[in-house]
PDB file of C-alpha atoms in Angstrom:
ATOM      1  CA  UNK U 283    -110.839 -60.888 328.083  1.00 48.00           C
ATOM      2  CA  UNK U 284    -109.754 -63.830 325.646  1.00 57.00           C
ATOM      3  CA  UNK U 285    -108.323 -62.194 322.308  1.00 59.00           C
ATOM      4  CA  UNK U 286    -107.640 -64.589 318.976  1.00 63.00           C
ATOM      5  CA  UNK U 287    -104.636 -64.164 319.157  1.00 64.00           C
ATOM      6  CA  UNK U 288    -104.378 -66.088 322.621  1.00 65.00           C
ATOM      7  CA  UNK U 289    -106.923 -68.980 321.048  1.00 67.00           C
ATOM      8  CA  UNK U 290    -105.429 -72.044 319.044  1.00 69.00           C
ATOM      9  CA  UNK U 291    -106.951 -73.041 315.750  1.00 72.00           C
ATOM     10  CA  UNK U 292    -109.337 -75.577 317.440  1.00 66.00           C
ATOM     11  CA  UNK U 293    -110.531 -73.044 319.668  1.00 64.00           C
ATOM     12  CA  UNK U 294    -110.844 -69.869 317.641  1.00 68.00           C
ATOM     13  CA  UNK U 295    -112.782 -72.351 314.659  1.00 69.00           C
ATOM     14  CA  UNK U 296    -115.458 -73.391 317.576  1.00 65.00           C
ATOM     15  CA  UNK U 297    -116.086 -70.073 318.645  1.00 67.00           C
ATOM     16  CA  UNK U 298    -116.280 -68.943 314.880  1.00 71.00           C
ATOM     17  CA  UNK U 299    -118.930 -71.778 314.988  1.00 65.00           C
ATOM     18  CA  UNK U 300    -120.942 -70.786 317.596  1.00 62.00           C
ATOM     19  CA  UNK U 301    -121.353 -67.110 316.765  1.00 60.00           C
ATOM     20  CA  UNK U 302    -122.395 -68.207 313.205  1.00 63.00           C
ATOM     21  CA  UNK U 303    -124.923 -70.160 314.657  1.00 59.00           C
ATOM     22  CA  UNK U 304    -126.225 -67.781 316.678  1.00 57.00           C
ATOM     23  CA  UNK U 305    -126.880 -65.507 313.711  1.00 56.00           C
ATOM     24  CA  UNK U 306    -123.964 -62.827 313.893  1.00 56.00           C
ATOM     25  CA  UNK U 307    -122.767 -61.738 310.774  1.00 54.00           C
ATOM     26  CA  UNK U 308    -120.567 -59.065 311.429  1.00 55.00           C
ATOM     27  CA  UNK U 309    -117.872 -58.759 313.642  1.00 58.00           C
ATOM     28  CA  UNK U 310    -116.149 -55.509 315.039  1.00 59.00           C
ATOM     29  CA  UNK U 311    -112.925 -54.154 314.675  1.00 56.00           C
ATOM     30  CA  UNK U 312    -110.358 -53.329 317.415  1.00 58.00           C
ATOM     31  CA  UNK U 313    -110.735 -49.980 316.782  1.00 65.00           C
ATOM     32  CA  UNK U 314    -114.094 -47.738 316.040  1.00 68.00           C
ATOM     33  CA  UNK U 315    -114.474 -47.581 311.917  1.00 65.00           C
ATOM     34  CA  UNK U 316    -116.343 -45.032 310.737  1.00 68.00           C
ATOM     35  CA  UNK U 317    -118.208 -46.906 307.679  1.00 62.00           C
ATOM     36  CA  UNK U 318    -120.605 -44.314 306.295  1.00 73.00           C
ATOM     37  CA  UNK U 319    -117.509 -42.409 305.717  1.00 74.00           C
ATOM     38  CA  UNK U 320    -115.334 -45.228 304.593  1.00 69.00           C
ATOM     39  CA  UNK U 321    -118.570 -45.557 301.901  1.00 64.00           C
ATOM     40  CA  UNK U 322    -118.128 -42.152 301.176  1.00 74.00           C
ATOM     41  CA  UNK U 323    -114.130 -42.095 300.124  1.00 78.00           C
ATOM     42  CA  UNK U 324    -114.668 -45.072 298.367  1.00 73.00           C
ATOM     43  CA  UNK U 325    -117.550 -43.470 296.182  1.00 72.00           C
ATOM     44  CA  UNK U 326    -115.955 -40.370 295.803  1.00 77.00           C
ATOM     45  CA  UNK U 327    -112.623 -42.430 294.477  1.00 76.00           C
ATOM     46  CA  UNK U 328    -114.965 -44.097 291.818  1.00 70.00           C
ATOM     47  CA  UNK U 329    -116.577 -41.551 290.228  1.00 73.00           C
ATOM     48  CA  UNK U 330    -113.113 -39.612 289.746  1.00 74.00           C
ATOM     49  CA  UNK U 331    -111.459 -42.551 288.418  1.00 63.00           C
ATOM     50  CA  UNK U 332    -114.319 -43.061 285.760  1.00 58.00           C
ATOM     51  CA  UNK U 333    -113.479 -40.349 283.473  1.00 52.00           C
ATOM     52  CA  UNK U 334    -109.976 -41.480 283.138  1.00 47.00           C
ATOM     53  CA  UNK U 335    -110.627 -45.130 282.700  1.00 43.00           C
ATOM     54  CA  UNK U 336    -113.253 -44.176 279.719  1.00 43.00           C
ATOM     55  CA  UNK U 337    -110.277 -42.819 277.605  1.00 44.00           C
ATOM     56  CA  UNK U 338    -108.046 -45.847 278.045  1.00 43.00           C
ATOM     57  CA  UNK U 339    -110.596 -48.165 276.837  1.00 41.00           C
ATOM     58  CA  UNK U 340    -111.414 -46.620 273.580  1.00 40.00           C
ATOM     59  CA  UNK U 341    -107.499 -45.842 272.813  1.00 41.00           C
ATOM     60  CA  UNK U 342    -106.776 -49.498 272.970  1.00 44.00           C
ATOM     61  CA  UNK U 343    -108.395 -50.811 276.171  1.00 41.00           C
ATOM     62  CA  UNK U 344    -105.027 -51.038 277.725  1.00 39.00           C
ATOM     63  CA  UNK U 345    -104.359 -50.939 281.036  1.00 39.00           C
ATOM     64  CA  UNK U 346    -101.082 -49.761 282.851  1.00 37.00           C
ATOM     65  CA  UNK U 347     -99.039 -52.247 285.101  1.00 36.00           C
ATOM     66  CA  UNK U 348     -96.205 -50.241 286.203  1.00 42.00           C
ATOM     67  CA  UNK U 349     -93.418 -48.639 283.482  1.00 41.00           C
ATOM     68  CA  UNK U 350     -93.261 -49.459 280.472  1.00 41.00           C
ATOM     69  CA  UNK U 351     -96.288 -52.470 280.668  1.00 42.00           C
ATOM     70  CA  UNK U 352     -99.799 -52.910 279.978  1.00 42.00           C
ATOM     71  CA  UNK U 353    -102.015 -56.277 279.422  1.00 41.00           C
ATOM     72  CA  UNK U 354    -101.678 -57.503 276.351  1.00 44.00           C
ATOM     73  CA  UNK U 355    -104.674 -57.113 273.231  1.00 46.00           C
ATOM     74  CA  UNK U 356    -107.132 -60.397 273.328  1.00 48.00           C
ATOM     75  CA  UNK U 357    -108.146 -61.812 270.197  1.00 52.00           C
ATOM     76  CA  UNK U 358    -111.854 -62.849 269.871  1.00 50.00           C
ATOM     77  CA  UNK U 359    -111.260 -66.261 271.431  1.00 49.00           C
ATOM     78  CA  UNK U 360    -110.119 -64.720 274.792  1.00 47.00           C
ATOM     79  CA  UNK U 361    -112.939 -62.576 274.464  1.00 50.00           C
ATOM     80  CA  UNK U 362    -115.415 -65.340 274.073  1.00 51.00           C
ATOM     81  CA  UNK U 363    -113.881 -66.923 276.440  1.00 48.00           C
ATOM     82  CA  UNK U 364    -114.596 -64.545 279.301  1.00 48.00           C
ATOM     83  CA  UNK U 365    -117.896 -63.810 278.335  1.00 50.00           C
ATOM     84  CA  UNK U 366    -118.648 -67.068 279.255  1.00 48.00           C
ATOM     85  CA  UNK U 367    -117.394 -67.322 282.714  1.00 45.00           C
ATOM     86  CA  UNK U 368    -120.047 -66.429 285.362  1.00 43.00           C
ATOM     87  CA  UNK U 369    -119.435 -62.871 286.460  1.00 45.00           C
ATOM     88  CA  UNK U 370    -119.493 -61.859 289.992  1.00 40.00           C
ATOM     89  CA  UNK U 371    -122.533 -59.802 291.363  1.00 40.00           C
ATOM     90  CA  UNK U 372    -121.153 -55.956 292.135  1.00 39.00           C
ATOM     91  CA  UNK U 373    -123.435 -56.262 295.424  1.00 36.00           C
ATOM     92  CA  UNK U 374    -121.935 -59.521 296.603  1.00 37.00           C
ATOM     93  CA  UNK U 375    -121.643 -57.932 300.130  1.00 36.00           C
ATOM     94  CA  UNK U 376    -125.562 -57.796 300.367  1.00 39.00           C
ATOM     95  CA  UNK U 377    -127.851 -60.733 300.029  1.00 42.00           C
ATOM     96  CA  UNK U 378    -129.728 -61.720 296.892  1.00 46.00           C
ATOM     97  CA  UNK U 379    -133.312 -60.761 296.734  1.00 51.00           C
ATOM     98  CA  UNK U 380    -135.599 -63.550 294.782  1.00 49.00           C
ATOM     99  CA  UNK U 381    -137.225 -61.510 291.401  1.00 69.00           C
ATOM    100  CA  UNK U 382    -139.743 -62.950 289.172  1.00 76.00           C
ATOM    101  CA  UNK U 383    -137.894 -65.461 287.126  1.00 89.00           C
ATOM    102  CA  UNK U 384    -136.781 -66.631 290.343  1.00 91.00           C
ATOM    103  CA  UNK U 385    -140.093 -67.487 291.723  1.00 93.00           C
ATOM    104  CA  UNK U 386    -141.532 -68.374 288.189  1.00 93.00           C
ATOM    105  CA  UNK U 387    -138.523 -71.239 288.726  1.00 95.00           C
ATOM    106  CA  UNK U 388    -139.577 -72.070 292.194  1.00 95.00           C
ATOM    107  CA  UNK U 389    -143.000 -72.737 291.113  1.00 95.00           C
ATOM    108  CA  UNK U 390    -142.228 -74.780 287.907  1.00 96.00           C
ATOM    109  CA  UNK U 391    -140.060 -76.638 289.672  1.00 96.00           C
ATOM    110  CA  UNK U 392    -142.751 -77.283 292.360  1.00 97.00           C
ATOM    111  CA  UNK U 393    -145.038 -78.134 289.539  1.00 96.00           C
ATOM    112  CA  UNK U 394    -142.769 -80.407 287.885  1.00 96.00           C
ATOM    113  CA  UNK U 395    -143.015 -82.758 291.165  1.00 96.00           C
ATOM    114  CA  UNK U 396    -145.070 -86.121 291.555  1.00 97.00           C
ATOM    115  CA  UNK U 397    -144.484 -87.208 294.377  1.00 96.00           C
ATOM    116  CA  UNK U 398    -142.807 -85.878 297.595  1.00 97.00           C
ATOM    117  CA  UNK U 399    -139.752 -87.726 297.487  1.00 96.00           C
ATOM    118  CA  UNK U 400    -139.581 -85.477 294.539  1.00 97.00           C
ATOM    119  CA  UNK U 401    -140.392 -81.867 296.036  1.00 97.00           C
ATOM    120  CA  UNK U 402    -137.830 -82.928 298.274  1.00 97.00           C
ATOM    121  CA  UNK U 403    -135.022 -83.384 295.611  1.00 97.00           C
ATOM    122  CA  UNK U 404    -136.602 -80.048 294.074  1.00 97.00           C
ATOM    123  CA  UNK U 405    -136.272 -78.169 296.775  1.00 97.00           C
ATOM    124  CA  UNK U 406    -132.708 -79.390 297.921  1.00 96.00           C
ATOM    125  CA  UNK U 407    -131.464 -78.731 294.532  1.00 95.00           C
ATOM    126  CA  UNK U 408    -133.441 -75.181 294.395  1.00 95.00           C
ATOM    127  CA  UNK U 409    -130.337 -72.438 293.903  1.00 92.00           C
ATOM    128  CA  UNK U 410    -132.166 -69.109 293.665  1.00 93.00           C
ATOM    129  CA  UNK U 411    -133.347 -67.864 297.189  1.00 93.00           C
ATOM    130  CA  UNK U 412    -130.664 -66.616 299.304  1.00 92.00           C
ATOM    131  CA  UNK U 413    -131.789 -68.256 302.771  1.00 95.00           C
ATOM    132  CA  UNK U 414    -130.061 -71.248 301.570  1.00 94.00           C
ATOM    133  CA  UNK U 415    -127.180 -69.556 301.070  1.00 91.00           C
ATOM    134  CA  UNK U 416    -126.415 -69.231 305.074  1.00 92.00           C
ATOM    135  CA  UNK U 417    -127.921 -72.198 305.840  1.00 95.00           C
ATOM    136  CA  UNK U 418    -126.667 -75.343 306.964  1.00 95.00           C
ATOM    137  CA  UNK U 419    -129.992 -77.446 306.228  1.00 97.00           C
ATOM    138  CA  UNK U 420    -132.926 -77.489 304.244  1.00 97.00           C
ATOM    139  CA  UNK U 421    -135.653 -78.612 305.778  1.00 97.00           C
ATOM    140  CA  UNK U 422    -138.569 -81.109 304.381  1.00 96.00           C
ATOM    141  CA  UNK U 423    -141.183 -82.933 305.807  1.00 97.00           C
ATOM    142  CA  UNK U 424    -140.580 -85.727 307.685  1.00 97.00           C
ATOM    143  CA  UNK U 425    -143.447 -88.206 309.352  1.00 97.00           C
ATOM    144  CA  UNK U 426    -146.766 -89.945 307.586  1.00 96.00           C
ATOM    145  CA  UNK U 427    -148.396 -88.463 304.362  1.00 94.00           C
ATOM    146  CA  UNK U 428    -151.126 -91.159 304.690  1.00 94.00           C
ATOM    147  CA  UNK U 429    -152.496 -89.767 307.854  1.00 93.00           C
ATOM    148  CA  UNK U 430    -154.236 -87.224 306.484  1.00 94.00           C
ATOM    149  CA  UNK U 431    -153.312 -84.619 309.135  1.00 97.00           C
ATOM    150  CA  UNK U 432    -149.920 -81.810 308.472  1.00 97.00           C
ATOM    151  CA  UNK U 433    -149.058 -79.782 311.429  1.00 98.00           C
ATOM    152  CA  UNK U 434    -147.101 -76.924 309.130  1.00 98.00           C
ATOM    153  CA  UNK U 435    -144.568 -74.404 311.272  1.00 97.00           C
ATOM    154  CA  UNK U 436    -143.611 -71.395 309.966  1.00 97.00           C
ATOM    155  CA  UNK U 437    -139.592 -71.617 309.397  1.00 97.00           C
ATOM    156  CA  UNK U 438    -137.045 -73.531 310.929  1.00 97.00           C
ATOM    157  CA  UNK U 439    -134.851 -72.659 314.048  1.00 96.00           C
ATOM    158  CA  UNK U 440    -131.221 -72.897 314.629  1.00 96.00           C
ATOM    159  CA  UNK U 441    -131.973 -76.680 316.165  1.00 96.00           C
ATOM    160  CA  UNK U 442    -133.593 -77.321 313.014  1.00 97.00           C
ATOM    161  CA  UNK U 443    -130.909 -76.328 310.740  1.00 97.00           C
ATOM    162  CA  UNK U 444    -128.025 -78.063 313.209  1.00 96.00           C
ATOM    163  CA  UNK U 445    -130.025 -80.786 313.364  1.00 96.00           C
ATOM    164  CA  UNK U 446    -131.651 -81.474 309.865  1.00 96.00           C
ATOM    165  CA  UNK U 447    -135.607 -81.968 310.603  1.00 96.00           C
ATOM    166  CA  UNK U 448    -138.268 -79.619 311.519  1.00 97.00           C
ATOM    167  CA  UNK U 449    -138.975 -78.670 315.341  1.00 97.00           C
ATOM    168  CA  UNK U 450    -135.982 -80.302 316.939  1.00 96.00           C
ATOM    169  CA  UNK U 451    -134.874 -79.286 319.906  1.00 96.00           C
ATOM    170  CA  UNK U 452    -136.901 -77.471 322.984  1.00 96.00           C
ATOM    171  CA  UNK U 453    -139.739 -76.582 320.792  1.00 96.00           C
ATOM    172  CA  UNK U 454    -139.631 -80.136 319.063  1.00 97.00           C
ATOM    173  CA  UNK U 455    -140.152 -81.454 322.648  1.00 97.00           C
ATOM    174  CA  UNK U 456    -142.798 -79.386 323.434  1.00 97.00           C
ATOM    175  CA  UNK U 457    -144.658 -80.504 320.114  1.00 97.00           C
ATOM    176  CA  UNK U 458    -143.969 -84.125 320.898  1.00 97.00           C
ATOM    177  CA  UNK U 459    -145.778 -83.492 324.336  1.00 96.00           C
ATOM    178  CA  UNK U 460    -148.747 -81.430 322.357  1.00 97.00           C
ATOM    179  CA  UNK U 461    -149.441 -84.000 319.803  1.00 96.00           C
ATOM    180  CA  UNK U 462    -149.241 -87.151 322.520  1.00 96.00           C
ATOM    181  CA  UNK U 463    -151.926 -85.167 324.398  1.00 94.00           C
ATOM    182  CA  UNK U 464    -154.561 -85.877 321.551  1.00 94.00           C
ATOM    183  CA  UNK U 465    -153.256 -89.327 320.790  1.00 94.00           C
ATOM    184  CA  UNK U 466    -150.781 -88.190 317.987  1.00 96.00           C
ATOM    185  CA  UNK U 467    -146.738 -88.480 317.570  1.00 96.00           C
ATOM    186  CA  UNK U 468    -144.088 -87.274 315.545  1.00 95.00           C
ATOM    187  CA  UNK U 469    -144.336 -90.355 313.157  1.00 96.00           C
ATOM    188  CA  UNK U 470    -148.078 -90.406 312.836  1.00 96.00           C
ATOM    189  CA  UNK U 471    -148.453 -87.506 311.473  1.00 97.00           C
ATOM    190  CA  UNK U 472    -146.606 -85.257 308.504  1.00 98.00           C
ATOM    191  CA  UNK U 473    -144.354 -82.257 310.181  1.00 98.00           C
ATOM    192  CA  UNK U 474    -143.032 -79.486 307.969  1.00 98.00           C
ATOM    193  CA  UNK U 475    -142.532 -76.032 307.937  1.00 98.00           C
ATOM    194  CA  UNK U 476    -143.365 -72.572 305.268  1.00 98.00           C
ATOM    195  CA  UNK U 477    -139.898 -72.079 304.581  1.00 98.00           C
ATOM    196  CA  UNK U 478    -137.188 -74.569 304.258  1.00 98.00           C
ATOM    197  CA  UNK U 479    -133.735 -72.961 305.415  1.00 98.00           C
ATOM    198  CA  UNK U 480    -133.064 -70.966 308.391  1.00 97.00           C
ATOM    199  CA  UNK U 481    -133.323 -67.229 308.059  1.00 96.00           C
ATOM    200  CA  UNK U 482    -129.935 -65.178 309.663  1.00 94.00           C
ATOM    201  CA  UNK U 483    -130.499 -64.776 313.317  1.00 92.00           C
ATOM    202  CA  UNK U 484    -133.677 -66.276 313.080  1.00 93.00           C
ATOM    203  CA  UNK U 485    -135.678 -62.876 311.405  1.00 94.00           C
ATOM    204  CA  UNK U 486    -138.921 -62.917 309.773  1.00 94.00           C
ATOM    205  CA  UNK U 487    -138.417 -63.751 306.197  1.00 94.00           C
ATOM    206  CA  UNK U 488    -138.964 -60.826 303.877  1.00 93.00           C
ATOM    207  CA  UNK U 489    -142.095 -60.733 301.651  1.00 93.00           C
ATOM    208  CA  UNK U 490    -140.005 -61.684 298.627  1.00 93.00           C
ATOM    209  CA  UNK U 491    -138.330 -64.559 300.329  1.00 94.00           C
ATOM    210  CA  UNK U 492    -141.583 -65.809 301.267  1.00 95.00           C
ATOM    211  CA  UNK U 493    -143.015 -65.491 297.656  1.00 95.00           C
ATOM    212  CA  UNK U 494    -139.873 -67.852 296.723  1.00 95.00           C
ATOM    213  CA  UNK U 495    -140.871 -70.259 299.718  1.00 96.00           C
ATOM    214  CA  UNK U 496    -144.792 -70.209 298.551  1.00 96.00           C
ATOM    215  CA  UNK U 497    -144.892 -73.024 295.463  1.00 96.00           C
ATOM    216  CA  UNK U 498    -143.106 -75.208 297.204  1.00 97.00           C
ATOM    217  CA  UNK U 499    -145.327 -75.368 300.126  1.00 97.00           C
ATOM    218  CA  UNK U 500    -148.449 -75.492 298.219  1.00 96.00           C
ATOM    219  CA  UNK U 501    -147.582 -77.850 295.927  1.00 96.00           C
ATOM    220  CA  UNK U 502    -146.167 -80.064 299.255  1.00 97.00           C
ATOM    221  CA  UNK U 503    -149.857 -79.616 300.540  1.00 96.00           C
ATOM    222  CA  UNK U 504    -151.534 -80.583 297.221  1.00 95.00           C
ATOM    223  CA  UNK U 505    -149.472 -84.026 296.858  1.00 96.00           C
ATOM    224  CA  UNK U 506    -150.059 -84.881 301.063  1.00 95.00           C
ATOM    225  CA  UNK U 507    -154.046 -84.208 299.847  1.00 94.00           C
ATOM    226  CA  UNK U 508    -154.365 -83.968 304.262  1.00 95.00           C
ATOM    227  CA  UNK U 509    -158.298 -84.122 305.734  1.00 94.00           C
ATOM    228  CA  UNK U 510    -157.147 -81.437 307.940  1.00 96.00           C
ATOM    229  CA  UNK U 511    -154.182 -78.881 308.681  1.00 97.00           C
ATOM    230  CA  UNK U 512    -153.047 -77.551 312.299  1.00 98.00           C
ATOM    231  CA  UNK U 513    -151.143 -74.618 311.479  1.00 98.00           C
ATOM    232  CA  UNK U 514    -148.350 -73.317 314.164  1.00 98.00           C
ATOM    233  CA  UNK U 515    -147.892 -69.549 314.891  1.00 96.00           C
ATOM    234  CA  UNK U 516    -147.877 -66.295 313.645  1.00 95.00           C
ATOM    235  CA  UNK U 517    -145.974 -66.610 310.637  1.00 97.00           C
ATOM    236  CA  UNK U 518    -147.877 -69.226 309.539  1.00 97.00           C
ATOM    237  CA  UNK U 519    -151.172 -68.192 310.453  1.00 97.00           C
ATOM    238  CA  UNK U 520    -151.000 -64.968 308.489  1.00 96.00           C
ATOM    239  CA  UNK U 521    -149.371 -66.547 305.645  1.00 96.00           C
ATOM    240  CA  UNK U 522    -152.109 -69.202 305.433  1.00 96.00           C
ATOM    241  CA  UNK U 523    -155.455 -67.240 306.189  1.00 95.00           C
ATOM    242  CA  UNK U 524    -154.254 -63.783 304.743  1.00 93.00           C
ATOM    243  CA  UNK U 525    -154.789 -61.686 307.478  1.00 91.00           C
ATOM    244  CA  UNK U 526    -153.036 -59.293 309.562  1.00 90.00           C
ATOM    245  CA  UNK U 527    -153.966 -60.193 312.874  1.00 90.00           C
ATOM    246  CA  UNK U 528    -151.549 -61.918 315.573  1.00 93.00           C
ATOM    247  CA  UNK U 529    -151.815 -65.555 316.761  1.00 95.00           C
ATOM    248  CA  UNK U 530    -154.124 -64.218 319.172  1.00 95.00           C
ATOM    249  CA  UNK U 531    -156.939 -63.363 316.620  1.00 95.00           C
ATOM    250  CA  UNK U 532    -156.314 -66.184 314.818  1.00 96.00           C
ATOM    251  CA  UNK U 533    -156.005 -69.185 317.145  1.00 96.00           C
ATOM    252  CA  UNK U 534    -158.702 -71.613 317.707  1.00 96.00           C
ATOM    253  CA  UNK U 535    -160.593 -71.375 314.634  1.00 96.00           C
ATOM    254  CA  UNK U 536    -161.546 -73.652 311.785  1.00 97.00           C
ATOM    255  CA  UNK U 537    -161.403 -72.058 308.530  1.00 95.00           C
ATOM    256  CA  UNK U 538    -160.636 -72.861 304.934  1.00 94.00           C
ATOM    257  CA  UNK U 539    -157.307 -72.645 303.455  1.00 92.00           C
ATOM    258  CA  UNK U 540    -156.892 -73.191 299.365  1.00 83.00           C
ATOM    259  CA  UNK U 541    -154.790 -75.939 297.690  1.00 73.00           C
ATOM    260  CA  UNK U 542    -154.631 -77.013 294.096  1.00 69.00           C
ATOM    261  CA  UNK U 543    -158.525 -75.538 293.473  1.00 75.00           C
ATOM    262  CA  UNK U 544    -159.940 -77.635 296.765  1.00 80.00           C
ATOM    263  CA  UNK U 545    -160.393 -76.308 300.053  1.00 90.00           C
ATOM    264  CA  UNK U 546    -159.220 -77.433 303.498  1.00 93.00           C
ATOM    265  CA  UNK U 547    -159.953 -77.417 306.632  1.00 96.00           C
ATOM    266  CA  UNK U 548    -157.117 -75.243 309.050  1.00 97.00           C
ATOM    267  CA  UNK U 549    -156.726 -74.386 312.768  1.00 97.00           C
ATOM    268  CA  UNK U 550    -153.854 -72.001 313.711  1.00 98.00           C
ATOM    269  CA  UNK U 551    -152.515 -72.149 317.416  1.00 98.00           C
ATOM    270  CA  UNK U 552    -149.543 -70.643 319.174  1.00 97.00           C
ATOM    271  CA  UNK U 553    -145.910 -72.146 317.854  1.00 97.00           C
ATOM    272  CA  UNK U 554    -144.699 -74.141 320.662  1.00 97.00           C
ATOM    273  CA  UNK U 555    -141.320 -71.732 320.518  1.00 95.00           C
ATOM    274  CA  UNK U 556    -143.855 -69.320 321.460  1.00 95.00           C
ATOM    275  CA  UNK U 557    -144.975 -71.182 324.731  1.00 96.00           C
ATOM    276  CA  UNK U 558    -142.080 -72.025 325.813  1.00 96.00           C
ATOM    277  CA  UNK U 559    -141.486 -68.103 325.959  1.00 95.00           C
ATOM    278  CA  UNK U 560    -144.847 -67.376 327.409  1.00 95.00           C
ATOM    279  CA  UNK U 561    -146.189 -70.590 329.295  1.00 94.00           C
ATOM    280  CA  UNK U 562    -149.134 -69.029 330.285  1.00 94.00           C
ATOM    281  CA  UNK U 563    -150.194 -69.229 327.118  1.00 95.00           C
ATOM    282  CA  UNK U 564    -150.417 -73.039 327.149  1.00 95.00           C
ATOM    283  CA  UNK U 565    -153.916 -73.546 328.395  1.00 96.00           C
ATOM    284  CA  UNK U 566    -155.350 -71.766 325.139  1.00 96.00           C
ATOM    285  CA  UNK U 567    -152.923 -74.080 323.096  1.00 96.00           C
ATOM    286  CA  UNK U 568    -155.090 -77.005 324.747  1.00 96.00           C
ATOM    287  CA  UNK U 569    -158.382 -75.628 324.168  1.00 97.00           C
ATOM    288  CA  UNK U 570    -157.127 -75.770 320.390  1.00 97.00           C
ATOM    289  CA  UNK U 571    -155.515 -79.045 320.554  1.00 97.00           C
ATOM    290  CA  UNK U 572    -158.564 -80.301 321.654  1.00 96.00           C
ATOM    291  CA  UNK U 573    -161.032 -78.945 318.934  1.00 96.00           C
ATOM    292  CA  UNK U 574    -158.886 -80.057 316.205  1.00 96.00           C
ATOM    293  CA  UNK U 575    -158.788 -83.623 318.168  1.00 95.00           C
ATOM    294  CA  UNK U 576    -162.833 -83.504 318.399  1.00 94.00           C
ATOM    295  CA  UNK U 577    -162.533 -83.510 314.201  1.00 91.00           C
ATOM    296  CA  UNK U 578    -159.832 -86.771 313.857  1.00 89.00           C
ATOM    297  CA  UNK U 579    -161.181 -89.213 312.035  1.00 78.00           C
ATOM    298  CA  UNK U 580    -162.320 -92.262 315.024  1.00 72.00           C
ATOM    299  CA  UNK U 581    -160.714 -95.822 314.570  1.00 58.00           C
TER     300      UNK U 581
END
């Protein structure tokens, strides 16, 4: 087996590439590391060290260097000054979860849009959801407004985030194929997707990270103003029609989804990721590509 230490910097930077592409985030040790009682000893050393850091403070808040030296008293300037610089977060091991101010942001900001070309600069300015933070890309929507018709995916892949656009790759193919079958293309119509950045490893966002995601995609819908929607795949489907149910359940329906106090008309079907995993599954993908083609607007 290859070791690092056998790799030159070229080589050990690809690989260090590829595995954060694929999603890993953690990477073992030589030898077996017995974390949950690492945790342990570390907890244990903190709360015996608080009692005799309390002390210290209130004598002077001095701190001891070695013999004979401690740091020196700050005056109130110092003080100001580091009240001012931007402290570190004590979890900064673990991601960020979005709160309420954070989504109250995400939706002003949303609000505060006129136009798409400025949700886009909204959302690629947007700081306070951590998908973005270990992502390469964020995605928009790319394609026609005017057409009237969004095909909306649920969250981009790693092709997406490599790449910079919505359903690249495999999947993107697939799509291409999907939409030319009822007289459609890429450009003819407007792509996008629920969330903009690539979760880790491609996981399900979290409820909270979705709830982040949520103004910006409703507010993208409400300036496109679309005659009709074709939602793609479970995510999607649920997030759109508030149900439970899988694609299955879902599929091949028209129903009514909400935007800026107007109604639309939406039809989920299976994400083309998920054909390409289960092919079989293509021929009900059809049946729905061709009812939503039976409602396109003729000439």
């Amino acid at each position: 087996m290859i070791q690092a230490r056998d790799m030159n910097p070229a080589e050990l930077a690809a690989l260090l590439a590829f595995h954060a592409e694929a999603g890993v985030e953690w990477l073992l040790e030589e030898e077996p590391v017995d974390r949950i009682a690492v945790f342990a000893a570390e907890k244990a050393a903190r709360q015996t060290s608080r009692p005799a850091a309390a002390p210290s403070a209130a004598a002077g808040g001095a701190t001891a260097l070695g013999a004979g030296r401690s740091l020196p008293s700050r005056g109130p300037a110092a003080d100001q000054r580091q009240q001012s610089r931007p402290q570190p977060s004590q979890s900064s091991g673990l991601p960020a979860i979005p709160d309420e101010n954070a989504v109250a942001e995400a939706r002003f900001a949303a609000e505060s849009a006129r136009s798409l070309a400025e949700l886009k600069t909204a959302v690629e300015g947007f700081a306070s959801c951590n998908l973005k933070t270990s992502a390469r890309s964020t995605i928009t929507a790319t394609g026609t407004a005017s057409s009237g018709i969004m095909v909306i995916g649920s969250m981009p892949s790693a092709d997406d985030d490599r790449e910079g656009l919505p359903f690249s790759g495999r999947a993107g193919l697939l799509l291409d194929r999907m939409l030319s079958a009822i007289g459609q293309s890429r450009e003819s119509v407007l792509i996008t997707t629920i969330i903009p950045w690539r979760p880790p490893g491609d996981r399900m966002p979290s409820a909270p990270e979705t709830a982040i995601c949520r103004p910006f995609i409703e507010r993208q819908i409400a300036l496109v103003e679309p005659r009709q929607v074709l939602v793609l795949g479970n995510f999607a489907a649920r997030f759109f029609f508030g149900e439970t149910g899988t694609i299955h359940a879902l599929r091949g329906k028209w129903r009514e989804i909400g935007s800026g106090g107007e109604t639309l008309p939406a039809m989920a079907t299976l994400h083309p990721q998920e054909l390409l995993a289960a092919p079989a599954s293509k021929a009900l993908a059809w049946m729905d590509l061709l009812a939503f083609f039976e409602r396109l607007p003729r000439g």
